């Protein structure tokens, strides 16, 4: 069925809204990557099975003629509360059930679906308090979910649900009521800044693409332009874009369609990283739906506008998150960044002007077109308006995906939403912006999180990963971890990044192994300065950030490792003193058997001893000892 | 190397779907890898001739991306996530344990019987479930060395 | 007067004249900003990060990719920049096999040069590349991964300029290398031996294979006589290494030097080229008589092109001239003399691919090769140096009298367009100086990669193309396949022809161009301009070659 014109789309959308409204009772099973790995498909199937047994009419799609008794079963996207998965949301009550197993389904149907009762044991509890409804949970209550508003609430596998919540209304307006110049002006007025890390204003980017397109046209050259969505969310500890692609793929695609109108493009690519197979299949489904309805293809809704959308799957390279490297990858080449200028707004994909934005940026666009730039700017600070999604991970109570206004203070995110540091430990630092970012400490808790404030503090929003670290974390080891990551993900093209990160990693490895030397900190900083100043691409330039910021705020920890051969957090294994406590040792000999270097000897039923000369401090013995006699 | 015999019909079927041209190189190699679980050497000369792209260029692309393997992989590909969240929640001991049990290493990741390949993977974006392990794309959450060991034992059993 | 656009470099105003990048402006200002990965004829790579400059706001950018703008005020030698450059050099050196005293490329090495310029006294990082990793499988080029600094110049030359694609980057990050497909030995790869990679390589990672040892063995073997032929392009490229004028012919000094080294006979390949002209012209005319062909006659003097055609366009081989190269024609003639002792024949060539050609089975008879050894201009320079010969002080000497006659046509073979011009001189009915001069003006001269000429002939005009650089060859072949007609195509694998060969000392474009001009200057001094005017040629056809010209001067590739 193809919509031949605007009226056809509007009438179908109207139907979807009616049908959706009629389906009052819904079971939404979270089918994001997290919950699926926890068995959400089994839960879904079990529900279907039981409902069939009980002769309850089920709607898996929006039915043409729903009736009051029908129960809608939906596979929705990520709620962002993955640790509590499998998550089930029950409508109309808005109950959220956590850690649901297939075995719980019968009880949920019998009690909640059929009788409207709440099942307390499945609800989220915090500090003894039971939270029935999702919206009441502090984790959600303090968020402002705009971009993620549909994630977890609509069926991510069908376009009908998206239409039912007003999907493609913004695109429709853009197509029929606005000129490309007006669209670009609206984007500029909104001051939406790219959510991928650098924070470049989207409107200006589009205007540049449009300008180069027009120049080409005037010069008698091709007017071809491209729109690319960067879904190569490679920062470890970041999964905002994954959740959007899995949970609300149409929202992002609608943003791409609007971009295509603004820059005059007929072809778009979505570049999705290899590690997100579910996102790829959701996007494929969405594209198929759109092609079927004629919202992608030639002469969309009877207009001159034609647009086709292709998926380009990554093959495993972090550096492809960088724009020019991504373009190389889409062209089937090695994902190595290119020199700039030319900017890809001038010569991008296949040498043509290209509008490249990330997933979250595109997902922000429909609301700007629907409700206007002014409305968008009501949230967040003047210079960085709107909301930002963050992934909260690490040593934090509520691991998950959140969305807050730009400029929200770190304290609010870590403590009010994230629930603070678990197990009674103290907050030490938060790594923001992944391997390109820096760490922030307790002194920054009142720092508003927006592009400019963070840059001043020597960190960056990056794509929005927030890794929380408690007092037991060794910051030198954290720096080593990130340097290991960037070093192994360096594309190898430019000298400073290829050779420099490797030497920095060598030095850091020496330090955590107790072989640090006087002058190492200075050499690290010198290398960091050279790399930051001279590396070819943005990822290279920011690679030393974690080292720079940990030295800035935790220099004493580095000095303890180097000068005293001591790891203050007790993390670095090579700096451990491992010894067997003769009081506790029962002489079982297990430790001597696991020791990979044969450093432990003794007679059975007598006290064993470790030869410190041979010991490599791997800690295997301590893990094996059934009596806790080995202290590390 | 059990599959080194050329099978042009397999590649032709792939080219039919992907299209022929330099910009499809990655998609073609991905499809080949999905079929054979690695990239057999003969495929390179075949694709080179069909696409008019040099073999050294194809090799260059294939060796840039982590997901491509020039060596046959095991039937079960186990990947331990070593993203930040998983690392902080102790993914390394899981890796160490599995390596010991399989007798593989970073350099030789595949068992001699071609049943198992053990790799690390950068963040899977399933940080809320850290540490995670995947077996042929199926995600196993909240792993421990013991749980991983049990999972492996289960896989070994089904192969008996 | 029109206000000219000005940029300020280190305080000095520099007019902008359409330079495509800031680096060109800086160099115009007389500043040798260091680079490893910039070559004007290659795409911008931007990887070495040595050419950074700083603007008034303290922002840094790489000069190779930055676009010059009027009013820019930049500095190239600020304290930061010097520090960064030194650190980058240190990082490169830490991963570079630093056996400089025993490296063939020592003193030619750009890395060594810059390390000296920036006075790197200490490398603060442990050297992680101490052991040589040589690939000696190719007869033409020796590759040593331990010397590679990954600037990618060779990769871009091999792919962008030559369209050979034998090497590319493999792996990534600190594991990245420049490699053949599956890291097979270079000698087994798609390499055609043109040596342009080694000409571009700033270090000793890709060098001309060194065969001097075999030469000394022959010189000190009392049971052989050692004969030499010297290709035209060698004489205009050697002088600079010994402080002589850039491009004037040093043929007389080379001859003198070879005699001092211990050669028994010294000859000029130009003589062989005269034979090639005769044969090629005859083949061309005979082909024309047969009527129109879909494909043109391609020349066959260039061994890298022949190999390129065999590997990439085997279906075109039947249109490649059956004439042997001048080197092989002359060798066949020389070796046809049977004296008391067997000959060990050495060809001194500007070309790495000739080493491969000499070893081809097609050029072997009775178990021996016609050319026993090819040494390049680079190796000749080393030979002269190690022999202690003060080249600049040598009195020029003439080649041996037996084959001591040659024409200007044979000499200009060494530059792109030379073969065509020589053949046109041969087929031209008018032989006056002015008639021959007008041939030079038909568009056959100049360093352009593709030149086209239309020559009036009986029954219409002949369309001729002159191509140098294998990438240009591929483009021309595409045009021919698309229906364009040519009668004759001269192909030289190296851009600019043999004067720019892979065995020549490395040089910038201007110097390469001057070498070509040096050959034309030598041509002007020759009394005989057209190969058929060479009395020696007539003698040979009347004597040694009588009824045997096909046997000795033609080849059928791939029949062995």
Tab-separated table of N, CA and C in Angstrom, chain A residues 513-616:
chain	number	residue	atom	x	y	z
A	513	UNK	N	52.970	-1.313	36.450
A	513	UNK	CA	53.710	-2.536	36.787
A	513	UNK	C	54.828	-2.254	37.779
A	514	UNK	N	54.858	-1.021	38.285
A	514	UNK	CA	55.886	-0.707	39.269
A	514	UNK	C	57.240	-0.397	38.660
A	515	UNK	N	57.257	-0.155	37.368
A	515	UNK	CA	58.534	0.133	36.725
A	515	UNK	C	58.612	1.575	36.226
A	516	UNK	N	57.776	2.408	36.820
A	516	UNK	CA	57.786	3.812	36.427
A	516	UNK	C	59.086	4.487	36.825
A	517	UNK	N	59.465	5.486	36.027
A	517	UNK	CA	60.720	6.188	36.308
A	517	UNK	C	60.441	7.664	36.560
A	518	UNK	N	61.384	8.274	37.214
A	518	UNK	CA	61.337	9.710	37.377
A	518	UNK	C	61.288	10.343	35.989
A	519	UNK	N	60.416	11.294	35.789
A	519	UNK	CA	60.337	11.941	34.480
A	519	UNK	C	59.242	11.364	33.593
A	520	UNK	N	58.672	10.238	33.998
A	520	UNK	CA	57.614	9.621	33.190
A	520	UNK	C	56.401	10.534	33.042
A	521	UNK	N	56.035	11.199	34.125
A	521	UNK	CA	54.842	12.060	34.059
A	521	UNK	C	55.080	13.186	33.063
A	522	UNK	N	56.274	13.755	33.112
A	522	UNK	CA	56.596	14.855	32.206
A	522	UNK	C	56.607	14.361	30.750
A	523	UNK	N	57.173	13.184	30.553
A	523	UNK	CA	57.223	12.641	29.194
A	523	UNK	C	55.805	12.350	28.681
A	524	UNK	N	54.959	11.825	29.574
A	524	UNK	CA	53.556	11.581	29.191
A	524	UNK	C	52.900	12.887	28.754
A	525	UNK	N	53.129	13.928	29.547
A	525	UNK	CA	52.492	15.207	29.229
A	525	UNK	C	53.046	15.791	27.934
A	526	UNK	N	54.326	15.577	27.695
A	526	UNK	CA	54.917	16.105	26.468
A	526	UNK	C	54.346	15.379	25.245
A	527	UNK	N	54.252	14.057	25.370
A	527	UNK	CA	53.655	13.292	24.263
A	527	UNK	C	52.206	13.699	24.059
A	528	UNK	N	51.501	13.852	25.181
A	528	UNK	CA	50.091	14.230	25.103
A	528	UNK	C	49.953	15.556	24.379
A	529	UNK	N	50.826	16.499	24.700
A	529	UNK	CA	50.786	17.820	24.073
A	529	UNK	C	51.037	17.694	22.565
A	530	UNK	N	52.037	16.909	22.200
A	530	UNK	CA	52.352	16.749	20.777
A	530	UNK	C	51.190	16.112	20.028
A	531	UNK	N	50.618	15.065	20.610
A	531	UNK	CA	49.521	14.371	19.933
A	531	UNK	C	48.313	15.302	19.796
A	532	UNK	N	47.985	15.983	20.900
A	532	UNK	CA	46.831	16.880	20.877
A	532	UNK	C	47.003	17.951	19.805
A	533	UNK	N	48.221	18.448	19.675
A	533	UNK	CA	48.444	19.564	18.753
A	533	UNK	C	48.564	19.107	17.310
A	534	UNK	N	49.074	17.907	17.076
A	534	UNK	CA	49.451	17.581	15.703
A	534	UNK	C	48.714	16.413	15.059
A	535	UNK	N	47.945	15.644	15.813
A	535	UNK	CA	47.317	14.466	15.206
A	535	UNK	C	46.364	14.886	14.081
A	536	UNK	N	46.160	13.968	13.162
A	536	UNK	CA	45.380	14.272	11.970
A	536	UNK	C	43.897	14.486	12.257
A	537	UNK	N	43.310	13.597	13.049
A	537	UNK	CA	41.851	13.672	13.202
A	537	UNK	C	41.453	13.964	14.639
A	538	UNK	N	40.187	14.218	14.825
A	538	UNK	CA	39.669	14.550	16.141
A	538	UNK	C	39.891	13.453	17.168
A	539	UNK	N	39.792	12.219	16.744
A	539	UNK	CA	39.964	11.128	17.698
A	539	UNK	C	41.409	11.058	18.159
A	540	UNK	N	42.329	11.292	17.237
A	540	UNK	CA	43.739	11.305	17.599
A	540	UNK	C	44.059	12.448	18.535
A	541	UNK	N	43.550	13.621	18.190
A	541	UNK	CA	43.837	14.803	19.002
A	541	UNK	C	43.351	14.647	20.437
A	542	UNK	N	42.240	13.927	20.612
A	542	UNK	CA	41.675	13.820	21.957
A	542	UNK	C	42.115	12.548	22.673
A	543	UNK	N	42.862	11.691	21.985
A	543	UNK	CA	43.270	10.420	22.601
A	543	UNK	C	43.999	10.591	23.928
A	544	UNK	N	44.834	11.631	24.094
A	544	UNK	CA	45.546	11.735	25.382
A	544	UNK	C	44.706	12.319	26.513
A	545	UNK	N	43.469	12.748	26.211
A	545	UNK	CA	42.659	13.416	27.230
A	545	UNK	C	42.564	12.678	28.571
A	546	UNK	N	42.256	11.377	28.560
A	546	UNK	CA	42.152	10.694	29.856
A	546	UNK	C	43.449	10.770	30.661
A	547	UNK	N	44.579	10.741	29.976
A	547	UNK	CA	45.854	10.821	30.696
A	547	UNK	C	46.058	12.228	31.240
A	548	UNK	N	45.797	13.206	30.382
A	548	UNK	CA	45.989	14.587	30.821
A	548	UNK	C	45.119	14.882	32.040
A	549	UNK	N	43.843	14.479	31.973
A	549	UNK	CA	42.955	14.857	33.069
A	549	UNK	C	43.224	14.047	34.331
A	550	UNK	N	43.636	12.791	34.185
A	550	UNK	CA	43.955	12.059	35.426
A	550	UNK	C	45.243	12.580	36.053
A	551	UNK	N	46.177	13.017	35.218
A	551	UNK	CA	47.386	13.614	35.815
A	551	UNK	C	47.020	14.929	36.491
A	552	UNK	N	46.147	15.674	35.845
A	552	UNK	CA	45.781	16.957	36.429
A	552	UNK	C	45.134	16.790	37.811
A	553	UNK	N	44.216	15.834	37.902
A	553	UNK	CA	43.466	15.732	39.167
A	553	UNK	C	44.002	14.673	40.123
A	554	UNK	N	44.784	13.745	39.628
A	554	UNK	CA	45.241	12.661	40.512
A	554	UNK	C	46.744	12.426	40.375
A	555	UNK	N	47.480	13.510	40.254
A	555	UNK	CA	48.933	13.399	40.074
A	555	UNK	C	49.571	12.592	41.208
A	556	UNK	N	49.040	12.764	42.416
A	556	UNK	CA	49.615	12.064	43.569
A	556	UNK	C	49.565	10.554	43.375
A	557	UNK	N	48.516	10.078	42.700
A	557	UNK	CA	48.431	8.628	42.483
A	557	UNK	C	49.536	8.154	41.548
A	558	UNK	N	49.773	8.950	40.528
A	558	UNK	CA	50.881	8.619	39.625
A	558	UNK	C	52.193	8.588	40.407
A	559	UNK	N	52.385	9.624	41.249
A	559	UNK	CA	53.650	9.712	41.990
A	559	UNK	C	53.822	8.539	42.939
A	560	UNK	N	52.718	8.117	43.551
A	560	UNK	CA	52.807	6.958	44.459
A	560	UNK	C	53.248	5.709	43.695
A	561	UNK	N	52.705	5.541	42.493
A	561	UNK	CA	53.089	4.373	41.688
A	561	UNK	C	54.570	4.434	41.320
A	562	UNK	N	55.001	5.657	40.920
A	562	UNK	CA	56.360	5.782	40.393
A	562	UNK	C	57.391	5.802	41.525
A	563	UNK	N	57.135	6.650	42.507
A	563	UNK	CA	58.167	6.846	43.529
A	563	UNK	C	58.128	5.802	44.635
A	564	UNK	N	56.897	5.422	45.035
A	564	UNK	CA	56.795	4.491	46.173
A	564	UNK	C	56.440	3.087	45.732
A	565	UNK	N	56.277	2.888	44.440
A	565	UNK	CA	55.848	1.574	43.912
A	565	UNK	C	54.607	1.087	44.664
A	566	UNK	N	53.662	1.983	44.785
A	566	UNK	CA	52.474	1.676	45.569
A	566	UNK	C	51.246	2.128	44.790
A	567	UNK	N	50.224	1.282	44.779
A	567	UNK	CA	48.961	1.678	44.162
A	567	UNK	C	47.995	2.040	45.278
A	568	UNK	N	47.700	3.334	45.444
A	568	UNK	CA	46.862	3.740	46.581
A	568	UNK	C	45.510	3.043	46.603
A	569	UNK	N	44.968	2.717	45.446
A	569	UNK	CA	43.654	2.069	45.421
A	569	UNK	C	43.782	0.553	45.564
A	570	UNK	N	44.985	0.064	45.558
A	570	UNK	CA	45.197	-1.375	45.706
A	570	UNK	C	44.719	-2.174	44.504
A	571	UNK	N	44.726	-1.565	43.357
A	571	UNK	CA	44.198	-2.221	42.162
A	571	UNK	C	45.304	-2.892	41.354
A	572	UNK	N	46.412	-2.194	41.185
A	572	UNK	CA	47.446	-2.664	40.266
A	572	UNK	C	48.123	-3.928	40.811
A	573	UNK	N	47.895	-5.016	40.110
A	573	UNK	CA	48.323	-6.320	40.640
A	573	UNK	C	49.822	-6.419	40.852
A	574	UNK	N	50.564	-5.831	39.921
A	574	UNK	CA	52.018	-5.972	40.030
A	574	UNK	C	52.554	-5.252	41.264
A	575	UNK	N	51.781	-4.326	41.778
A	575	UNK	CA	52.241	-3.597	42.956
A	575	UNK	C	51.688	-4.205	44.238
A	576	UNK	N	50.987	-5.291	44.072
A	576	UNK	CA	50.460	-5.949	45.264
A	576	UNK	C	51.566	-6.704	45.970
A	577	UNK	N	51.426	-6.778	47.271
A	577	UNK	CA	52.297	-7.694	47.993
A	577	UNK	C	51.416	-8.889	48.328
A	578	UNK	N	51.698	-10.001	47.713
A	578	UNK	CA	50.854	-11.167	47.972
A	578	UNK	C	51.560	-12.089	48.951
A	579	UNK	N	50.861	-12.416	49.984
A	579	UNK	CA	51.466	-13.306	50.984
A	579	UNK	C	50.393	-14.219	51.557
A	580	UNK	N	50.834	-15.374	52.022
A	580	UNK	CA	49.891	-16.321	52.622
A	580	UNK	C	49.883	-16.113	54.134
A	581	UNK	N	48.686	-15.967	54.625
A	581	UNK	CA	48.549	-15.764	56.071
A	581	UNK	C	48.661	-17.117	56.774
A	582	UNK	N	49.738	-17.354	57.519
A	582	UNK	CA	49.950	-18.690	58.134
A	582	UNK	C	48.837	-19.054	59.119
A	583	UNK	N	48.173	-18.028	59.635
A	583	UNK	CA	47.083	-18.296	60.569
A	583	UNK	C	45.910	-18.969	59.870
A	584	UNK	N	45.679	-18.534	58.639
A	584	UNK	CA	44.492	-19.029	57.940
A	584	UNK	C	44.777	-20.220	57.029
A	585	UNK	N	46.016	-20.366	56.599
A	585	UNK	CA	46.332	-21.426	55.642
A	585	UNK	C	46.155	-22.803	56.253
A	586	UNK	N	45.431	-23.684	55.522
A	586	UNK	CA	45.195	-25.024	56.044
A	586	UNK	C	46.055	-26.056	55.305
A	587	UNK	N	46.861	-25.569	54.374
A	587	UNK	CA	47.748	-26.484	53.642
A	587	UNK	C	47.022	-27.360	52.650
A	588	UNK	N	45.993	-26.821	51.989
A	588	UNK	CA	45.211	-27.644	51.055
A	588	UNK	C	45.905	-27.814	49.709
A	589	UNK	N	46.881	-26.943	49.406
A	589	UNK	CA	47.709	-27.014	48.196
A	589	UNK	C	47.012	-26.520	46.924
A	590	UNK	N	45.775	-26.044	47.067
A	590	UNK	CA	45.072	-25.560	45.868
A	590	UNK	C	45.825	-24.407	45.202
A	591	UNK	N	46.354	-23.512	46.029
A	591	UNK	CA	47.027	-22.337	45.490
A	591	UNK	C	48.248	-22.751	44.669
A	592	UNK	N	48.982	-23.718	45.150
A	592	UNK	CA	50.204	-24.103	44.433
A	592	UNK	C	49.858	-24.733	43.088
A	593	UNK	N	48.665	-25.319	43.022
A	593	UNK	CA	48.256	-25.938	41.755
A	593	UNK	C	47.844	-24.905	40.714
A	594	UNK	N	47.230	-23.804	41.151
A	594	UNK	CA	46.809	-22.816	40.146
A	594	UNK	C	47.930	-21.848	39.776
A	595	UNK	N	48.953	-21.780	40.597
A	595	UNK	CA	50.007	-20.791	40.316
A	595	UNK	C	50.652	-21.099	38.964
A	596	UNK	N	50.559	-20.155	38.034
A	596	UNK	CA	51.062	-20.437	36.685
A	596	UNK	C	52.590	-20.471	36.603
A	597	UNK	N	53.267	-19.936	37.620
A	597	UNK	CA	54.728	-19.884	37.523
A	597	UNK	C	55.417	-20.756	38.583
A	598	UNK	N	54.628	-21.528	39.280
A	598	UNK	CA	55.222	-22.423	40.275
A	598	UNK	C	55.915	-21.694	41.413
A	599	UNK	N	55.314	-20.583	41.832
A	599	UNK	CA	55.968	-19.786	42.867
A	599	UNK	C	55.558	-20.210	44.274
A	600	UNK	N	54.562	-21.103	44.372
A	600	UNK	CA	54.070	-21.478	45.696
A	600	UNK	C	54.478	-22.918	46.006
A	601	UNK	N	55.050	-23.099	47.172
A	601	UNK	CA	55.448	-24.455	47.558
A	601	UNK	C	55.079	-24.718	49.013
A	602	UNK	N	55.098	-25.949	49.375
A	602	UNK	CA	54.777	-26.311	50.752
A	602	UNK	C	54.327	-27.757	50.823
A	603	UNK	N	54.215	-28.248	52.036
A	603	UNK	CA	53.744	-29.625	52.208
A	603	UNK	C	52.263	-29.588	52.555
A	604	UNK	N	51.555	-30.566	52.050
A	604	UNK	CA	50.132	-30.633	52.324
A	604	UNK	C	49.912	-30.688	53.841
A	605	UNK	N	48.893	-29.926	54.262
A	605	UNK	CA	48.516	-29.783	55.675
A	605	UNK	C	49.521	-28.965	56.475
A	606	UNK	N	50.495	-28.387	55.780
A	606	UNK	CA	51.356	-27.415	56.458
A	606	UNK	C	51.199	-26.073	55.762
A	607	UNK	N	51.754	-25.042	56.329
A	607	UNK	CA	51.611	-23.719	55.737
A	607	UNK	C	52.411	-23.614	54.449
A	608	UNK	N	51.754	-23.094	53.429
A	608	UNK	CA	52.433	-22.890	52.154
A	608	UNK	C	53.066	-21.495	52.122
A	609	UNK	N	53.999	-21.301	51.191
A	609	UNK	CA	54.665	-19.999	51.108
A	609	UNK	C	54.858	-19.602	49.647
A	610	UNK	N	54.873	-18.289	49.435
A	610	UNK	CA	55.048	-17.770	48.068
A	610	UNK	C	56.473	-17.248	47.922
A	611	UNK	N	57.097	-17.658	46.842
A	611	UNK	CA	58.433	-17.150	46.539
A	611	UNK	C	58.293	-15.816	45.810
A	612	UNK	N	58.596	-14.716	46.501
A	612	UNK	CA	58.347	-13.401	45.896
A	612	UNK	C	59.178	-13.165	44.622
A	613	UNK	N	60.268	-13.872	44.480
A	613	UNK	CA	61.099	-13.717	43.285
A	613	UNK	C	60.367	-14.233	42.039
A	614	UNK	N	59.675	-15.362	42.242
A	614	UNK	CA	58.985	-15.985	41.107
A	614	UNK	C	57.592	-15.401	40.871
A	615	UNK	N	56.968	-14.919	41.934
A	615	UNK	CA	55.562	-14.499	41.871
A	615	UNK	C	55.357	-13.371	40.852
A	616	UNK	N	54.365	-13.551	40.000
A	616	UNK	CA	54.053	-12.490	39.030
A	616	UNK	C	52.814	-11.702	39.460
